[in-house]
């Protein structure tokens, strides 16, 4: 009996990983992948992008209940770009 309960808890936790905490919709999302994909919606969970696609039922079905949804009104969304190679000026001793 306890094994079945553990398996049930694991299955529930696995399902929760696929439920986004944020959905951005009605956007122009530049994925910057090798195909230069432009999408209309994306789902995010714990800072990680889940599905990216059009404003179809797939993305909207994820945006139910208490999930935060932002209608971007056609505005562009781009990935965060971080410059990891920087040269800082040396501070002059006083």
Coordinates of C-alpha atoms in Angstrom, one line a residue:
X1 CA 0.0 0.0 0.0
X2 CA 2.7 2.5 0.9
X3 CA 4.5 1.7 -2.5
X4 CA 1.4 2.7 -4.4
X5 CA 1.1 5.9 -2.4
X6 CA 4.7 6.8 -3.2
X7 CA 4.2 6.1 -6.8
X8 CA 1.1 8.3 -6.8
X9 CA 3.1 11.1 -5.2
X10 CA 5.9 10.8 -7.7
X11 CA 3.4 10.9 -10.6
X12 CA 1.7 14.0 -9.2
X13 CA 5.0 15.7 -8.7
X14 CA 6.0 14.8 -12.3
X15 CA 2.7 16.3 -13.6
X16 CA 3.3 19.5 -11.6
X17 CA 6.6 20.0 -13.4
X18 CA 4.6 20.5 -16.6
X19 CA 2.3 23.1 -15.2
X20 CA 3.6 26.6 -15.9
X21 CA 3.6 29.4 -13.3
X22 CA 3.5 32.0 -16.1
X23 CA 2.1 32.1 -19.7
X24 CA 3.0 34.9 -22.1
X25 CA 0.5 35.1 -25.0
X26 CA -0.2 37.3 -28.0
X27 CA 3.5 38.0 -28.4
X28 CA 6.2 38.1 -31.0
X29 CA 8.7 35.7 -29.3
X30 CA 12.1 35.6 -30.9
X31 CA 13.6 32.2 -29.8
X32 CA 17.0 32.8 -31.4
X33 CA 17.3 29.1 -32.3
X34 CA 19.0 27.8 -35.4
X35 CA 15.8 28.2 -37.4
X36 CA 15.1 31.8 -36.2
X37 CA 11.7 30.7 -34.9
X38 CA 9.1 33.4 -34.1
X39 CA 6.4 32.2 -31.7
X40 CA 3.2 33.7 -30.3
X41 CA 3.1 32.2 -26.8
X42 CA 5.2 30.4 -24.3
X43 CA 4.9 28.8 -20.9
X44 CA 7.4 29.2 -18.0
X45 CA 7.9 27.2 -14.8
X46 CA 10.7 27.9 -12.3
X47 CA 12.5 30.1 -14.7
X48 CA 12.6 27.4 -17.4
X49 CA 10.7 27.6 -20.7
X50 CA 8.2 24.8 -21.3
X51 CA 6.3 24.8 -24.7
X52 CA 6.7 27.6 -27.2
X53 CA 4.2 27.9 -30.0
X54 CA 1.3 29.8 -31.4
X55 CA -1.7 31.0 -29.4
X56 CA -3.3 27.6 -29.9
X57 CA -5.3 25.6 -27.4
X58 CA -2.1 23.8 -26.3
X59 CA -0.6 26.9 -24.7
X60 CA -4.0 28.4 -23.6
X61 CA -5.0 25.1 -22.0
X62 CA -2.0 25.4 -19.7
X63 CA -3.1 28.9 -18.6
X64 CA -6.0 27.9 -16.4
X65 CA -6.8 28.4 -12.7
X66 CA -4.3 30.4 -10.8
X67 CA -1.6 30.5 -13.4
X68 CA -0.4 34.0 -14.2
X69 CA -1.1 34.9 -17.8
X70 CA 0.2 38.1 -19.5
X71 CA -1.3 39.2 -22.9
X72 CA 1.7 41.0 -24.5
X73 CA -0.5 42.7 -27.1
X74 CA 1.8 41.8 -29.9
X75 CA 4.9 43.1 -28.2
X76 CA 8.3 41.4 -28.8
X77 CA 9.9 39.1 -26.3
X78 CA 13.6 38.1 -26.6
X79 CA 15.8 35.8 -24.4
X80 CA 18.0 37.4 -21.8
X81 CA 21.4 38.1 -23.4
X82 CA 24.3 38.0 -21.0
X83 CA 27.8 39.2 -21.9
X84 CA 30.1 36.9 -20.0
X85 CA 33.2 38.4 -21.5
X86 CA 33.8 41.8 -20.1
X87 CA 36.9 43.9 -19.5
X88 CA 36.6 46.1 -16.4
X89 CA 38.6 49.2 -15.9
X90 CA 41.1 48.9 -13.2
X91 CA 40.5 51.2 -10.3
X92 CA 43.2 53.8 -9.9
X93 CA 44.8 53.7 -6.4
X94 CA 44.3 56.8 -4.4

